Amino acid sequence: MTAVCPALLAVLAVAGAVLLLGAGWAAGRWQARRGERAAGLDLGTPVERATFHTLHTASLAAPPLRAGLTEDAARKAARRLRSLLGTEALCLTDRESVLAWDGPGADHHERRAMARVAVMLESGRSQSVRTECQRPDCPLKWAVVAPLTGEDGMLGALVAYGSRESAVLVRAATEVARWVSVQLELSELDRSRTRLMEAEIKALRAQISPHFIFNSLAAIASFVRTDPEHARELLLEFADFTRYSFRRHGDFTTLAEELRSIQQYLALAGARFGDRLKVTLQVAPEVLPVALPFLCLQPLVENAVKHGLEDSTEECRITITAQDAGAEAVITVEDNGVGMDPALLRRILAGERGGSSSGIGLPNVDERIRQVYGDEYGPVIETGVGAGMKITIRIPKYRAGVHSSPSGHQPPHP
Amino acid sequence: MNQTYALTAVAVVVVVTVLVGALGLRISRTTSDFYVASRTVGPRLNAAAISGEYLSAASFLGVAGLVLLQGPAMLWYPVGYTAGYVVLLALVAAPLRRSGAYTLPDFAEARLESQAVRRIAVLFVVGVGWLYLLPQLQGAGLTLEILTGAPHWVGGLVVAFVVSAAVAAGGMRSITFVQAFQYWLKLTALLVPAFFLLAAWAGDGAPRATFDAPAVFREHTSVTLAEDVRLSLDEPLTVTVTGQVDGRGYVAAPLTLAPGAHSVRAHARLEFAPDTPVPDTRAESGLGVSSWSEPLSGGRPEHRLYATYGLILATFLGTMGLPHVAVRFYTSPNGRAARRTTLVVLGLVGAFYLLPPVYGALGRIYAPELALTGDADAAVLVLPERMLGGLLGELLGALLAGGAFAAFLSTASGLTMAVAGVLHQDVLPARGVRSFRSAVLVAILVPLGGSVAATDVPVADAVGLAFAVSASSFCPLLVLGIWWRGLTPQGAVAGLVTGGGAALSAVLATRTGLAPAGWTHTLLAWPAVWSVPLGFLTMVAVSLATRSRIPAGTAATLARLHLPENVAVDRAWASPRRSEGEGTR
């Protein structure tokens, strides 16, 4: 014990010294940097600094307002706006009711505030009025009511309370109300942009090419006499395929359903091309329930068939795989067809060249997948002239808002 | 035990697992027949896969070990492990599937529309997954140690290596087939030897296992202790000692120990005469052996009832929050299939759990000295050699070793995949296959490090801790999220942090040995009794206080969770179809 003690003490002393040295060094650095900053950085005149402060407060109030004039947004914004105006109390209303009240006096002023807002909404101009509050301790003596306007007229009002009448407050409140109005207009813009995007997705839903319908019917017709049973089967496939493709509800489906539609498509294409079409499937059953945009694989298979069959006379091999990769499914569609010049493909995807036979589906699928999952999930295409084409798509197993709506119907054949 | 047979069995299990993983997909699904290829995983296959993933080392080795030590009271473990699926079946399975969530954080986001809840859920998924992986790797270490005498960290390293190599090689593509195969392998590995052992037991005159009195050595037995042990005796005990007892060295000297406590140093060899009772042991190194021998009491018999309830709550409510179980429900095509899957799981898991207690009881009769050396988890592995001997005993022992390794492999790979999926999605910055592989490495290396560093806690006990954390965090989130409209993101965050956080800190305090002895230790070692209600109450109270923050889409989300999929579709289809029909008429 006695032998251990001095050694321990020595170790402790060294450790303490090191710590002290380190702390001293850090403190010195900090002092030095503070000095540098104070000397080297010009923070501006008091007026400029006040402006910066105001702009900063305003920028803090902006994000909640971009969600529109809701209770939640108003509550978050009201606090910032009151510190911006420096008033006793501030309230935001829509046309019917008070959305948020920041500061004292909510209990007895709230109801009367709406009466004043109603008056103001009729005139449409900001007003400064006496609150005629009976309570001696209540600081809210004067109120400035300013309108909040959107694209379709007045949405509500901003009411700022002060202890005395002040032209400055009137002016400031009006300006702040105007600034809030701009944010609200931006929020409306945001919403209409989202609506536009939704409409775009709907419009982008792949459509069956008329050629395919004509060709399929012609192929079926050729079997009607020679093999009526086969013709009947093909007609049923055709019915199922069109039912799936024309369905209205839901933007998303499951991989299993998409594969079923591909099977129907290939059965019809096979009727036309016979043994030249060879298809291999490699599907991990774990990913069959994955939800994905409606008709986002079928156009790729259609492309593969076109590349493999229509532009050559050789046998066409198409390989479709779906693998399980943790939180994602990796789907590939590969053909051994004519391929494509990558530069041309890039132009088609960029929308500079309308796809003729070279694939109307590809840019469409590309765009929809990017819209739903983001750019990092865009399809990866490997191709070259005469080298076939391989398209790889990664689909996350879960994405907020993506829910498959199954067709709920079973194919009539076994 | 013959190492060659056992090692061959382990190697065969590893190779077959990798092969089924890599080739199963090719054999079964490479086809031009779309009808076959797009057939989803049926309830029976999925249930076998869930069971295969679920039945871990705790079930295969731990339950038998605990029954050997403690007797029938330990049957609460298999009962709890199974009954968790009843709760899952009744409250969670179908709605969880219908939510479309892949992981539990996905569910949190889908239900509460909040990134904050999602992030907290990620923390708990990773925490629970790692707590659960730890005993798997430790158990693998124990198995290899018994089979080959290798250091205890080798087994964990082998499992970690096999799992990450299989993933890195792009294997495990048909994980469902692998896991289903592992279930049947584990069942066979326990069932076949059990028949032989029971036959041998019947041939031996069917001796009864005594659980109310200390176990008794049936024949002359010599035990070499691996660590320092404190024996507490109620009656005088006569042993032949080579080594240090109570500070004095003996060489093959007969010794009669008086009632009371005696300390025996590691590496001492004790030889017991037939019909000597097996002494009670307590490790000198703190937690280790004391919770071996009295896992439910924390050292004091009067806490037994509390500890039992702690175990019941943790296992009943914890199953639903295990990351590798929740993930598997995604494979079911719809909510109804998910429910049927759970029902089949109940049957499969229930059938499996009939077997480990048999081994425990036989171990009590034929291998009582395991209680002394702290290797009770090995009971399953040594019984065939002990009871049958010869080539048959060795072959059956090898089968059991292979089954045990299958248990580590399947649970470890399932957990690793689940944790890696969450890490890949929410923690690591880059996306893509390569980043998933690095996520797998992170997911397995952290618990591997922990398994080398952490103290020895019995496998079944350590798994119980993971259950407790899961029950206190995800059970409130899932049950309230599915069945209560009033849940708010703020409430969910508060409940997760309070309930789950409390359970997690209690568990960590227990595992690092920081908890003081006595009631505090019991409370911390079995936190579910107080942490589950704490989680529920916090979630409800904070949700009620923040009632204005109920997510806007709650009604739609709950409708989707509870309506069968085709009902929702029929409603959407109803009007256009009818109008079409009228139009053509």
PDB file of N, CA and C in Angstrom, chain B residues 419-489:
ATOM      1  N   VAL B 419     -31.483  -4.635 -38.197  1.00  0.00           N
ATOM      2  CA  VAL B 419     -30.775  -3.453 -37.691  1.00  0.00           C
ATOM      3  C   VAL B 419     -30.069  -2.729 -38.841  1.00  0.00           C
ATOM      4  N   ALA B 420     -29.459  -3.513 -39.738  1.00  0.00           N
ATOM      5  CA  ALA B 420     -28.755  -2.898 -40.864  1.00  0.00           C
ATOM      6  C   ALA B 420     -29.732  -2.145 -41.757  1.00  0.00           C
ATOM      7  N   GLY B 421     -30.932  -2.725 -41.939  1.00  0.00           N
ATOM      8  CA  GLY B 421     -31.936  -2.031 -42.749  1.00  0.00           C
ATOM      9  C   GLY B 421     -32.240  -0.659 -42.184  1.00  0.00           C
ATOM     10  N   VAL B 422     -32.409  -0.593 -40.868  1.00  0.00           N
ATOM     11  CA  VAL B 422     -32.725   0.690 -40.232  1.00  0.00           C
ATOM     12  C   VAL B 422     -31.538   1.643 -40.320  1.00  0.00           C
ATOM     13  N   LEU B 423     -30.330   1.112 -40.051  1.00  0.00           N
ATOM     14  CA  LEU B 423     -29.136   1.965 -40.133  1.00  0.00           C
ATOM     15  C   LEU B 423     -28.990   2.523 -41.544  1.00  0.00           C
ATOM     16  N   HIS B 424     -29.199   1.658 -42.517  1.00  0.00           N
ATOM     17  CA  HIS B 424     -29.036   2.030 -43.922  1.00  0.00           C
ATOM     18  C   HIS B 424     -30.031   3.119 -44.302  1.00  0.00           C
ATOM     19  N   GLN B 425     -31.242   2.965 -43.819  1.00  0.00           N
ATOM     20  CA  GLN B 425     -32.314   3.884 -44.206  1.00  0.00           C
ATOM     21  C   GLN B 425     -32.193   5.226 -43.501  1.00  0.00           C
ATOM     22  N   ASP B 426     -31.837   5.196 -42.221  1.00  0.00           N
ATOM     23  CA  ASP B 426     -31.999   6.403 -41.422  1.00  0.00           C
ATOM     24  C   ASP B 426     -30.715   6.990 -40.872  1.00  0.00           C
ATOM     25  N   VAL B 427     -29.656   6.202 -40.790  1.00  0.00           N
ATOM     26  CA  VAL B 427     -28.474   6.713 -40.106  1.00  0.00           C
ATOM     27  C   VAL B 427     -27.339   7.001 -41.086  1.00  0.00           C
ATOM     28  N   LEU B 428     -27.028   6.012 -41.935  1.00  0.00           N
ATOM     29  CA  LEU B 428     -25.911   6.220 -42.855  1.00  0.00           C
ATOM     30  C   LEU B 428     -26.333   7.179 -43.970  1.00  0.00           C
ATOM     31  N   PRO B 429     -25.426   8.057 -44.388  1.00  0.00           N
ATOM     32  CA  PRO B 429     -25.805   9.078 -45.356  1.00  0.00           C
ATOM     33  C   PRO B 429     -26.069   8.540 -46.758  1.00  0.00           C
ATOM     34  N   ALA B 430     -25.191   7.695 -47.290  1.00  0.00           N
ATOM     35  CA  ALA B 430     -25.313   7.316 -48.697  1.00  0.00           C
ATOM     36  C   ALA B 430     -26.314   6.189 -48.871  1.00  0.00           C
ATOM     37  N   ARG B 431     -26.902   6.116 -50.045  1.00  0.00           N
ATOM     38  CA  ARG B 431     -27.822   5.025 -50.352  1.00  0.00           C
ATOM     39  C   ARG B 431     -27.153   4.070 -51.318  1.00  0.00           C
ATOM     40  N   GLY B 432     -27.759   2.906 -51.487  1.00  0.00           N
ATOM     41  CA  GLY B 432     -27.234   1.968 -52.460  1.00  0.00           C
ATOM     42  C   GLY B 432     -26.787   0.687 -51.799  1.00  0.00           C
ATOM     43  N   VAL B 433     -26.447  -0.287 -52.650  1.00  0.00           N
ATOM     44  CA  VAL B 433     -26.151  -1.623 -52.142  1.00  0.00           C
ATOM     45  C   VAL B 433     -24.884  -1.615 -51.301  1.00  0.00           C
ATOM     46  N   ARG B 434     -23.888  -0.822 -51.715  1.00  0.00           N
ATOM     47  CA  ARG B 434     -22.632  -0.839 -50.985  1.00  0.00           C
ATOM     48  C   ARG B 434     -22.840  -0.279 -49.578  1.00  0.00           C
ATOM     49  N   SER B 435     -23.639   0.761 -49.479  1.00  0.00           N
ATOM     50  CA  SER B 435     -23.863   1.344 -48.161  1.00  0.00           C
ATOM     51  C   SER B 435     -24.637   0.364 -47.277  1.00  0.00           C
ATOM     52  N   PHE B 436     -25.488  -0.487 -47.914  1.00  0.00           N
ATOM     53  CA  PHE B 436     -26.180  -1.490 -47.106  1.00  0.00           C
ATOM     54  C   PHE B 436     -25.184  -2.487 -46.521  1.00  0.00           C
ATOM     55  N   ARG B 437     -24.176  -2.823 -47.314  1.00  0.00           N
ATOM     56  CA  ARG B 437     -23.171  -3.756 -46.798  1.00  0.00           C
ATOM     57  C   ARG B 437     -22.410  -3.155 -45.624  1.00  0.00           C
ATOM     58  N   SER B 438     -22.077  -1.868 -45.726  1.00  0.00           N
ATOM     59  CA  SER B 438     -21.364  -1.279 -44.591  1.00  0.00           C
ATOM     60  C   SER B 438     -22.285  -1.209 -43.378  1.00  0.00           C
ATOM     61  N   ALA B 439     -23.597  -1.007 -43.622  1.00  0.00           N
ATOM     62  CA  ALA B 439     -24.545  -1.005 -42.510  1.00  0.00           C
ATOM     63  C   ALA B 439     -24.559  -2.367 -41.826  1.00  0.00           C
ATOM     64  N   VAL B 440     -24.454  -3.434 -42.619  1.00  0.00           N
ATOM     65  CA  VAL B 440     -24.420  -4.780 -42.044  1.00  0.00           C
ATOM     66  C   VAL B 440     -23.199  -4.929 -41.136  1.00  0.00           C
ATOM     67  N   LEU B 441     -22.069  -4.411 -41.605  1.00  0.00           N
ATOM     68  CA  LEU B 441     -20.856  -4.511 -40.790  1.00  0.00           C
ATOM     69  C   LEU B 441     -21.029  -3.786 -39.462  1.00  0.00           C
ATOM     70  N   VAL B 442     -21.563  -2.557 -39.535  1.00  0.00           N
ATOM     71  CA  VAL B 442     -21.773  -1.803 -38.297  1.00  0.00           C
ATOM     72  C   VAL B 442     -22.721  -2.573 -37.391  1.00  0.00           C
ATOM     73  N   ALA B 443     -23.782  -3.117 -37.987  1.00  0.00           N
ATOM     74  CA  ALA B 443     -24.815  -3.764 -37.193  1.00  0.00           C
ATOM     75  C   ALA B 443     -24.276  -4.962 -36.436  1.00  0.00           C
ATOM     76  N   ILE B 444     -23.290  -5.659 -36.992  1.00  0.00           N
ATOM     77  CA  ILE B 444     -22.828  -6.862 -36.295  1.00  0.00           C
ATOM     78  C   ILE B 444     -21.565  -6.608 -35.478  1.00  0.00           C
ATOM     79  N   LEU B 445     -20.746  -5.623 -35.890  1.00  0.00           N
ATOM     80  CA  LEU B 445     -19.476  -5.436 -35.186  1.00  0.00           C
ATOM     81  C   LEU B 445     -19.669  -4.840 -33.803  1.00  0.00           C
ATOM     82  N   VAL B 446     -20.644  -3.934 -33.666  1.00  0.00           N
ATOM     83  CA  VAL B 446     -20.850  -3.307 -32.351  1.00  0.00           C
ATOM     84  C   VAL B 446     -21.215  -4.342 -31.285  1.00  0.00           C
ATOM     85  N   PRO B 447     -22.251  -5.182 -31.540  1.00  0.00           N
ATOM     86  CA  PRO B 447     -22.532  -6.191 -30.506  1.00  0.00           C
ATOM     87  C   PRO B 447     -21.414  -7.216 -30.355  1.00  0.00           C
ATOM     88  N   LEU B 448     -20.653  -7.453 -31.425  1.00  0.00           N
ATOM     89  CA  LEU B 448     -19.527  -8.389 -31.302  1.00  0.00           C
ATOM     90  C   LEU B 448     -18.516  -7.837 -30.304  1.00  0.00           C
ATOM     91  N   GLY B 449     -18.225  -6.552 -30.440  1.00  0.00           N
ATOM     92  CA  GLY B 449     -17.342  -5.909 -29.473  1.00  0.00           C
ATOM     93  C   GLY B 449     -17.911  -6.011 -28.077  1.00  0.00           C
ATOM     94  N   GLY B 450     -19.221  -5.760 -27.970  1.00  0.00           N
ATOM     95  CA  GLY B 450     -19.878  -5.841 -26.664  1.00  0.00           C
ATOM     96  C   GLY B 450     -19.795  -7.234 -26.078  1.00  0.00           C
ATOM     97  N   SER B 451     -19.935  -8.257 -26.930  1.00  0.00           N
ATOM     98  CA  SER B 451     -19.952  -9.624 -26.411  1.00  0.00           C
ATOM     99  C   SER B 451     -18.594 -10.008 -25.870  1.00  0.00           C
ATOM    100  N   VAL B 452     -17.543  -9.413 -26.427  1.00  0.00           N
ATOM    101  CA  VAL B 452     -16.209  -9.702 -25.896  1.00  0.00           C
ATOM    102  C   VAL B 452     -16.014  -8.992 -24.561  1.00  0.00           C
ATOM    103  N   ALA B 453     -16.566  -7.763 -24.483  1.00  0.00           N
ATOM    104  CA  ALA B 453     -16.304  -6.945 -23.307  1.00  0.00           C
ATOM    105  C   ALA B 453     -17.259  -7.237 -22.148  1.00  0.00           C
ATOM    106  N   ALA B 454     -18.527  -7.542 -22.462  1.00  0.00           N
ATOM    107  CA  ALA B 454     -19.544  -7.584 -21.409  1.00  0.00           C
ATOM    108  C   ALA B 454     -19.349  -8.777 -20.496  1.00  0.00           C
ATOM    109  N   THR B 455     -19.917  -8.669 -19.313  1.00  0.00           N
ATOM    110  CA  THR B 455     -19.852  -9.775 -18.373  1.00  0.00           C
ATOM    111  C   THR B 455     -20.796 -10.882 -18.817  1.00  0.00           C
ATOM    112  N   ASP B 456     -20.557 -12.068 -18.280  1.00  0.00           N
ATOM    113  CA  ASP B 456     -21.394 -13.198 -18.636  1.00  0.00           C
ATOM    114  C   ASP B 456     -22.740 -13.092 -17.937  1.00  0.00           C
ATOM    115  N   VAL B 457     -23.767 -12.918 -18.718  1.00  0.00           N
ATOM    116  CA  VAL B 457     -25.118 -12.991 -18.187  1.00  0.00           C
ATOM    117  C   VAL B 457     -25.740 -14.186 -18.892  1.00  0.00           C
ATOM    118  N   PRO B 458     -26.546 -15.007 -18.179  1.00  0.00           N
ATOM    119  CA  PRO B 458     -27.145 -16.154 -18.854  1.00  0.00           C
ATOM    120  C   PRO B 458     -27.895 -15.723 -20.106  1.00  0.00           C
ATOM    121  N   VAL B 459     -27.834 -16.574 -21.106  1.00  0.00           N
ATOM    122  CA  VAL B 459     -28.393 -16.219 -22.404  1.00  0.00           C
ATOM    123  C   VAL B 459     -29.868 -15.844 -22.293  1.00  0.00           C
ATOM    124  N   ALA B 460     -30.637 -16.679 -21.591  1.00  0.00           N
ATOM    125  CA  ALA B 460     -32.070 -16.414 -21.495  1.00  0.00           C
ATOM    126  C   ALA B 460     -32.338 -15.100 -20.759  1.00  0.00           C
ATOM    127  N   ASP B 461     -31.513 -14.799 -19.770  1.00  0.00           N
ATOM    128  CA  ASP B 461     -31.659 -13.561 -19.010  1.00  0.00           C
ATOM    129  C   ASP B 461     -31.381 -12.334 -19.861  1.00  0.00           C
ATOM    130  N   ALA B 462     -30.278 -12.397 -20.618  1.00  0.00           N
ATOM    131  CA  ALA B 462     -29.887 -11.263 -21.443  1.00  0.00           C
ATOM    132  C   ALA B 462     -30.942 -10.983 -22.495  1.00  0.00           C
ATOM    133  N   VAL B 463     -31.541 -12.043 -23.039  1.00  0.00           N
ATOM    134  CA  VAL B 463     -32.607 -11.863 -24.008  1.00  0.00           C
ATOM    135  C   VAL B 463     -33.799 -11.194 -23.334  1.00  0.00           C
ATOM    136  N   GLY B 464     -34.043 -11.580 -22.057  1.00  0.00           N
ATOM    137  CA  GLY B 464     -35.132 -10.963 -21.308  1.00  0.00           C
ATOM    138  C   GLY B 464     -34.977  -9.453 -21.210  1.00  0.00           C
ATOM    139  N   LEU B 465     -33.736  -8.980 -21.113  1.00  0.00           N
ATOM    140  CA  LEU B 465     -33.502  -7.537 -21.025  1.00  0.00           C
ATOM    141  C   LEU B 465     -33.930  -6.841 -22.319  1.00  0.00           C
ATOM    142  N   ALA B 466     -33.582  -7.459 -23.454  1.00  0.00           N
ATOM    143  CA  ALA B 466     -33.990  -6.874 -24.735  1.00  0.00           C
ATOM    144  C   ALA B 466     -35.512  -6.830 -24.823  1.00  0.00           C
ATOM    145  N   PHE B 467     -36.157  -7.892 -24.334  1.00  0.00           N
ATOM    146  CA  PHE B 467     -37.618  -7.919 -24.334  1.00  0.00           C
ATOM    147  C   PHE B 467     -38.172  -6.771 -23.493  1.00  0.00           C
ATOM    148  N   ALA B 468     -37.546  -6.525 -22.339  1.00  0.00           N
ATOM    149  CA  ALA B 468     -38.061  -5.479 -21.451  1.00  0.00           C
ATOM    150  C   ALA B 468     -38.009  -4.115 -22.129  1.00  0.00           C
ATOM    151  N   VAL B 469     -36.908  -3.820 -22.803  1.00  0.00           N
ATOM    152  CA  VAL B 469     -36.794  -2.527 -23.479  1.00  0.00           C
ATOM    153  C   VAL B 469     -37.834  -2.426 -24.595  1.00  0.00           C
ATOM    154  N   SER B 470     -37.974  -3.500 -25.356  1.00  0.00           N
ATOM    155  CA  SER B 470     -38.947  -3.493 -26.444  1.00  0.00           C
ATOM    156  C   SER B 470     -40.362  -3.316 -25.911  1.00  0.00           C
ATOM    157  N   ALA B 471     -40.680  -4.012 -24.790  1.00  0.00           N
ATOM    158  CA  ALA B 471     -42.032  -3.915 -24.233  1.00  0.00           C
ATOM    159  C   ALA B 471     -42.324  -2.514 -23.732  1.00  0.00           C
ATOM    160  N   SER B 472     -41.308  -1.812 -23.206  1.00  0.00           N
ATOM    161  CA  SER B 472     -41.567  -0.494 -22.636  1.00  0.00           C
ATOM    162  C   SER B 472     -41.582   0.606 -23.692  1.00  0.00           C
ATOM    163  N   SER B 473     -41.018   0.339 -24.860  1.00  0.00           N
ATOM    164  CA  SER B 473     -40.986   1.404 -25.860  1.00  0.00           C
ATOM    165  C   SER B 473     -41.963   1.133 -27.004  1.00  0.00           C
ATOM    166  N   PHE B 474     -41.824  -0.007 -27.682  1.00  0.00           N
ATOM    167  CA  PHE B 474     -42.626  -0.222 -28.889  1.00  0.00           C
ATOM    168  C   PHE B 474     -44.019  -0.722 -28.590  1.00  0.00           C
ATOM    169  N   CYS B 475     -44.196  -1.439 -27.461  1.00  0.00           N
ATOM    170  CA  CYS B 475     -45.547  -1.916 -27.173  1.00  0.00           C
ATOM    171  C   CYS B 475     -46.512  -0.739 -26.997  1.00  0.00           C
ATOM    172  N   PRO B 476     -46.188   0.284 -26.176  1.00  0.00           N
ATOM    173  CA  PRO B 476     -47.113   1.423 -26.113  1.00  0.00           C
ATOM    174  C   PRO B 476     -47.307   2.089 -27.471  1.00  0.00           C
ATOM    175  N   LEU B 477     -46.223   2.241 -28.208  1.00  0.00           N
ATOM    176  CA  LEU B 477     -46.333   2.922 -29.505  1.00  0.00           C
ATOM    177  C   LEU B 477     -47.257   2.150 -30.442  1.00  0.00           C
ATOM    178  N   LEU B 478     -47.070   0.833 -30.519  1.00  0.00           N
ATOM    179  CA  LEU B 478     -47.871   0.043 -31.454  1.00  0.00           C
ATOM    180  C   LEU B 478     -49.321  -0.052 -30.988  1.00  0.00           C
ATOM    181  N   VAL B 479     -49.516  -0.392 -29.716  1.00  0.00           N
ATOM    182  CA  VAL B 479     -50.878  -0.621 -29.236  1.00  0.00           C
ATOM    183  C   VAL B 479     -51.677   0.683 -29.274  1.00  0.00           C
ATOM    184  N   LEU B 480     -51.100   1.761 -28.737  1.00  0.00           N
ATOM    185  CA  LEU B 480     -51.831   3.030 -28.764  1.00  0.00           C
ATOM    186  C   LEU B 480     -51.946   3.543 -30.197  1.00  0.00           C
ATOM    187  N   GLY B 481     -50.888   3.375 -30.967  1.00  0.00           N
ATOM    188  CA  GLY B 481     -50.925   3.857 -32.343  1.00  0.00           C
ATOM    189  C   GLY B 481     -52.004   3.175 -33.151  1.00  0.00           C
ATOM    190  N   ILE B 482     -52.239   1.901 -32.884  1.00  0.00           N
ATOM    191  CA  ILE B 482     -53.225   1.170 -33.676  1.00  0.00           C
ATOM    192  C   ILE B 482     -54.627   1.345 -33.111  1.00  0.00           C
ATOM    193  N   TRP B 483     -54.755   1.458 -31.800  1.00  0.00           N
ATOM    194  CA  TRP B 483     -56.080   1.397 -31.195  1.00  0.00           C
ATOM    195  C   TRP B 483     -56.577   2.698 -30.596  1.00  0.00           C
ATOM    196  N   TRP B 484     -55.809   3.753 -30.653  1.00  0.00           N
ATOM    197  CA  TRP B 484     -56.271   4.996 -30.017  1.00  0.00           C
ATOM    198  C   TRP B 484     -56.073   6.160 -30.966  1.00  0.00           C
ATOM    199  N   ARG B 485     -57.176   6.866 -31.250  1.00  0.00           N
ATOM    200  CA  ARG B 485     -57.087   7.998 -32.156  1.00  0.00           C
ATOM    201  C   ARG B 485     -56.300   9.154 -31.575  1.00  0.00           C
ATOM    202  N   GLY B 486     -56.260   9.240 -30.250  1.00  0.00           N
ATOM    203  CA  GLY B 486     -55.756  10.455 -29.610  1.00  0.00           C
ATOM    204  C   GLY B 486     -54.252  10.573 -29.541  1.00  0.00           C
ATOM    205  N   LEU B 487     -53.521   9.575 -30.039  1.00  0.00           N
ATOM    206  CA  LEU B 487     -52.064   9.621 -29.911  1.00  0.00           C
ATOM    207  C   LEU B 487     -51.484  10.773 -30.737  1.00  0.00           C
ATOM    208  N   THR B 488     -50.612  11.545 -30.106  1.00  0.00           N
ATOM    209  CA  THR B 488     -49.963  12.647 -30.822  1.00  0.00           C
ATOM    210  C   THR B 488     -48.460  12.362 -30.926  1.00  0.00           C
ATOM    211  N   PRO B 489     -47.777  12.988 -31.888  1.00  0.00           N
ATOM    212  CA  PRO B 489     -46.321  12.791 -31.987  1.00  0.00           C
ATOM    213  C   PRO B 489     -45.615  13.146 -30.691  1.00  0.00           C
TER     214      PRO B 489
END
